[in-house]
mmCIF file of C-alpha atoms in Angstrom:
data_model
loop_
_atom_site.group_PDB
_atom_site.id
_atom_site.type_symbol
_atom_site.label_atom_id
_atom_site.label_comp_id
_atom_site.label_asym_id
_atom_site.label_seq_id
_atom_site.Cartn_x
_atom_site.Cartn_y
_atom_site.Cartn_z
ATOM 1 C CA UNK Z 1 -1.231 -45.177 -27.041
ATOM 2 C CA UNK Z 2 -0.973 -42.290 -29.495
ATOM 3 C CA UNK Z 3 -4.443 -41.654 -28.302
ATOM 4 C CA UNK Z 4 -3.011 -40.920 -24.948
ATOM 5 C CA UNK Z 5 0.447 -39.326 -25.789
ATOM 6 C CA UNK Z 6 -0.475 -35.704 -26.152
ATOM 7 C CA UNK Z 7 -3.273 -35.342 -23.244
ATOM 8 C CA UNK Z 8 -0.748 -36.994 -21.280
ATOM 9 C CA UNK Z 9 2.133 -34.840 -22.194
ATOM 10 C CA UNK Z 10 -0.318 -31.745 -21.819
ATOM 11 C CA UNK Z 11 -1.187 -32.350 -18.672
ATOM 12 C CA UNK Z 12 2.681 -33.043 -17.772
ATOM 13 C CA UNK Z 13 3.435 -29.379 -19.030
ATOM 14 C CA UNK Z 14 0.386 -27.754 -17.165
ATOM 15 C CA UNK Z 15 1.149 -29.372 -14.193
ATOM 16 C CA UNK Z 16 4.698 -27.554 -13.910
ATOM 17 C CA UNK Z 17 3.077 -24.059 -15.519
ATOM 18 C CA UNK Z 18 1.183 -23.326 -12.027
ATOM 19 C CA UNK Z 19 3.088 -22.527 -9.182
ATOM 20 C CA UNK Z 20 0.849 -20.860 -6.513
ATOM 21 C CA UNK Z 21 3.763 -20.870 -4.261
ATOM 22 C CA UNK Z 22 5.689 -18.019 -5.927
ATOM 23 C CA UNK Z 23 6.242 -15.380 -3.854
ATOM 24 C CA UNK Z 24 4.958 -11.661 -4.203
ATOM 25 C CA UNK Z 25 7.812 -9.346 -6.040
ATOM 26 C CA UNK Z 26 10.247 -8.211 -3.551
ATOM 27 C CA UNK Z 27 12.101 -5.004 -4.043
ATOM 28 C CA UNK Z 28 15.105 -4.334 -1.166
ATOM 29 C CA UNK Z 29 14.186 -7.684 -0.141
ATOM 30 C CA UNK Z 30 10.825 -6.526 1.116
ATOM 31 C CA UNK Z 31 7.502 -6.709 -0.630
ATOM 32 C CA UNK Z 32 6.383 -3.318 0.901
ATOM 33 C CA UNK Z 33 9.281 -1.175 1.059
ATOM 34 C CA UNK Z 34 6.935 2.173 2.254
ATOM 35 C CA UNK Z 35 5.789 -0.281 4.958
ATOM 36 C CA UNK Z 36 8.904 -2.779 5.661
ATOM 37 C CA UNK Z 37 11.258 0.066 5.710
ATOM 38 C CA UNK Z 38 11.870 1.534 8.463
ATOM 39 C CA UNK Z 39 14.110 4.460 7.188
ATOM 40 C CA UNK Z 40 11.436 5.166 4.178
ATOM 41 C CA UNK Z 41 8.725 4.840 6.577
ATOM 42 C CA UNK Z 42 10.234 7.546 8.832
ATOM 43 C CA UNK Z 43 11.012 9.589 5.346
ATOM 44 C CA UNK Z 44 7.271 9.320 4.055
ATOM 45 C CA UNK Z 45 6.010 10.251 7.434
ATOM 46 C CA UNK Z 46 8.237 13.264 7.770
ATOM 47 C CA UNK Z 47 7.169 14.228 4.172
ATOM 48 C CA UNK Z 48 3.749 14.016 4.888
ATOM 49 C CA UNK Z 49 3.878 16.386 7.898
ATOM 50 C CA UNK Z 50 5.906 19.080 5.596
ATOM 51 C CA UNK Z 51 4.067 22.219 5.344
ATOM 52 C CA UNK Z 52 4.481 21.716 1.415
ATOM 53 C CA UNK Z 53 3.031 18.330 1.649
ATOM 54 C CA UNK Z 54 0.756 18.394 -1.033
ATOM 55 C CA UNK Z 55 3.029 18.943 -3.540
ATOM 56 C CA UNK Z 56 5.686 15.976 -2.020
ATOM 57 C CA UNK Z 57 6.010 12.038 -3.343
ATOM 58 C CA UNK Z 58 8.101 9.307 -3.062
ATOM 59 C CA UNK Z 59 8.730 7.378 -5.830
ATOM 60 C CA UNK Z 60 10.908 3.905 -6.719
ATOM 61 C CA UNK Z 61 13.190 3.581 -9.770
ATOM 62 C CA UNK Z 62 16.080 1.844 -10.940
ATOM 63 C CA UNK Z 63 19.609 4.167 -10.759
ATOM 64 C CA UNK Z 64 22.753 2.139 -12.106
ATOM 65 C CA UNK Z 65 21.229 -0.851 -12.142
ATOM 66 C CA UNK Z 66 20.138 -0.549 -8.491
ATOM 67 C CA UNK Z 67 16.735 -0.067 -7.082
ATOM 68 C CA UNK Z 68 16.810 3.808 -5.679
ATOM 69 C CA UNK Z 69 14.075 5.739 -3.724
ATOM 70 C CA UNK Z 70 13.628 9.344 -4.381
ATOM 71 C CA UNK Z 71 11.607 12.311 -2.704
ATOM 72 C CA UNK Z 72 10.668 14.870 -4.984
ATOM 73 C CA UNK Z 73 8.291 17.603 -5.609
ATOM 74 C CA UNK Z 74 5.583 18.665 -7.782
ATOM 75 C CA UNK Z 75 5.565 21.993 -6.839
ATOM 76 C CA UNK Z 76 5.277 24.588 -9.728
ATOM 77 C CA UNK Z 77 6.606 27.572 -8.333
ATOM 78 C CA UNK Z 78 9.666 25.978 -6.337
ATOM 79 C CA UNK Z 79 13.385 25.034 -6.424
ATOM 80 C CA UNK Z 80 14.034 21.931 -5.272
ATOM 81 C CA UNK Z 81 16.730 19.034 -5.627
ATOM 82 C CA UNK Z 82 16.133 15.350 -6.135
ATOM 83 C CA UNK Z 83 17.079 13.295 -3.753
ATOM 84 C CA UNK Z 84 18.123 9.441 -3.603
ATOM 85 C CA UNK Z 85 18.560 6.853 -1.547
ATOM 86 C CA UNK Z 86 19.651 3.041 -1.911
ATOM 87 C CA UNK Z 87 18.225 0.314 -0.677
ATOM 88 C CA UNK Z 88 19.912 0.227 2.932
ATOM 89 C CA UNK Z 89 18.746 4.009 3.354
ATOM 90 C CA UNK Z 90 22.108 5.439 2.349
ATOM 91 C CA UNK Z 91 21.861 8.566 0.560
ATOM 92 C CA UNK Z 92 23.256 8.633 -3.039
ATOM 93 C CA UNK Z 93 25.461 12.084 -3.424
ATOM 94 C CA UNK Z 94 25.979 12.025 -7.125
ATOM 95 C CA UNK Z 95 24.156 14.458 -9.552
ATOM 96 C CA UNK Z 96 21.435 13.303 -11.050
ATOM 97 C CA UNK Z 97 17.858 14.372 -12.243
ATOM 98 C CA UNK Z 98 15.033 12.449 -12.799
ATOM 99 C CA UNK Z 99 15.502 11.666 -16.324
ATOM 100 C CA UNK Z 100 18.263 9.731 -15.486
ATOM 101 C CA UNK Z 101 16.177 7.158 -13.674
ATOM 102 C CA UNK Z 102 14.415 4.233 -15.253
ATOM 103 C CA UNK Z 103 11.210 2.285 -14.801
ATOM 104 C CA UNK Z 104 10.467 5.051 -12.341
ATOM 105 C CA UNK Z 105 6.959 4.554 -10.076
ATOM 106 C CA UNK Z 106 5.321 6.951 -7.613
ATOM 107 C CA UNK Z 107 4.978 4.714 -4.196
ATOM 108 C CA UNK Z 108 3.699 7.716 -2.067
ATOM 109 C CA UNK Z 109 1.854 10.639 -2.377
ATOM 110 C CA UNK Z 110 -0.677 12.345 -0.211
ATOM 111 C CA UNK Z 111 -4.654 11.897 -0.595
ATOM 112 C CA UNK Z 112 -5.097 15.836 -1.612
ATOM 113 C CA UNK Z 113 -1.935 15.669 -3.749
ATOM 114 C CA UNK Z 114 -1.863 18.276 -6.325
ATOM 115 C CA UNK Z 115 0.663 15.712 -8.442
ATOM 116 C CA UNK Z 116 -0.487 14.506 -11.507
ATOM 117 C CA UNK Z 117 1.599 11.793 -13.742
ATOM 118 C CA UNK Z 118 1.620 10.364 -16.801
ATOM 119 C CA UNK Z 119 2.666 6.810 -15.237
#
């Protein structure tokens, strides 16, 4: 009986370690915020058609424990202000900088973007 205990226990543990039904990670209740959040898709389309499109990018981060999206620029000669939005598309009016955001990641930039990131 001892010969079967370990293999049986191993199979039992292994059967619970794999879960093929796991949902993909969701952000703000969706799997692809740039596509599935209509307000963010509209901002991206407007940002892509801006005259400074090659310097514009959209990021996702954590600010004060919440997921936020931000519009930013890598233009070397421009004076720009960071604009952040919550998951519902409400603009966050508090003054903050990129340094105040955690877990930053770029979720959109144009194909011919001038922006280079160390992410």
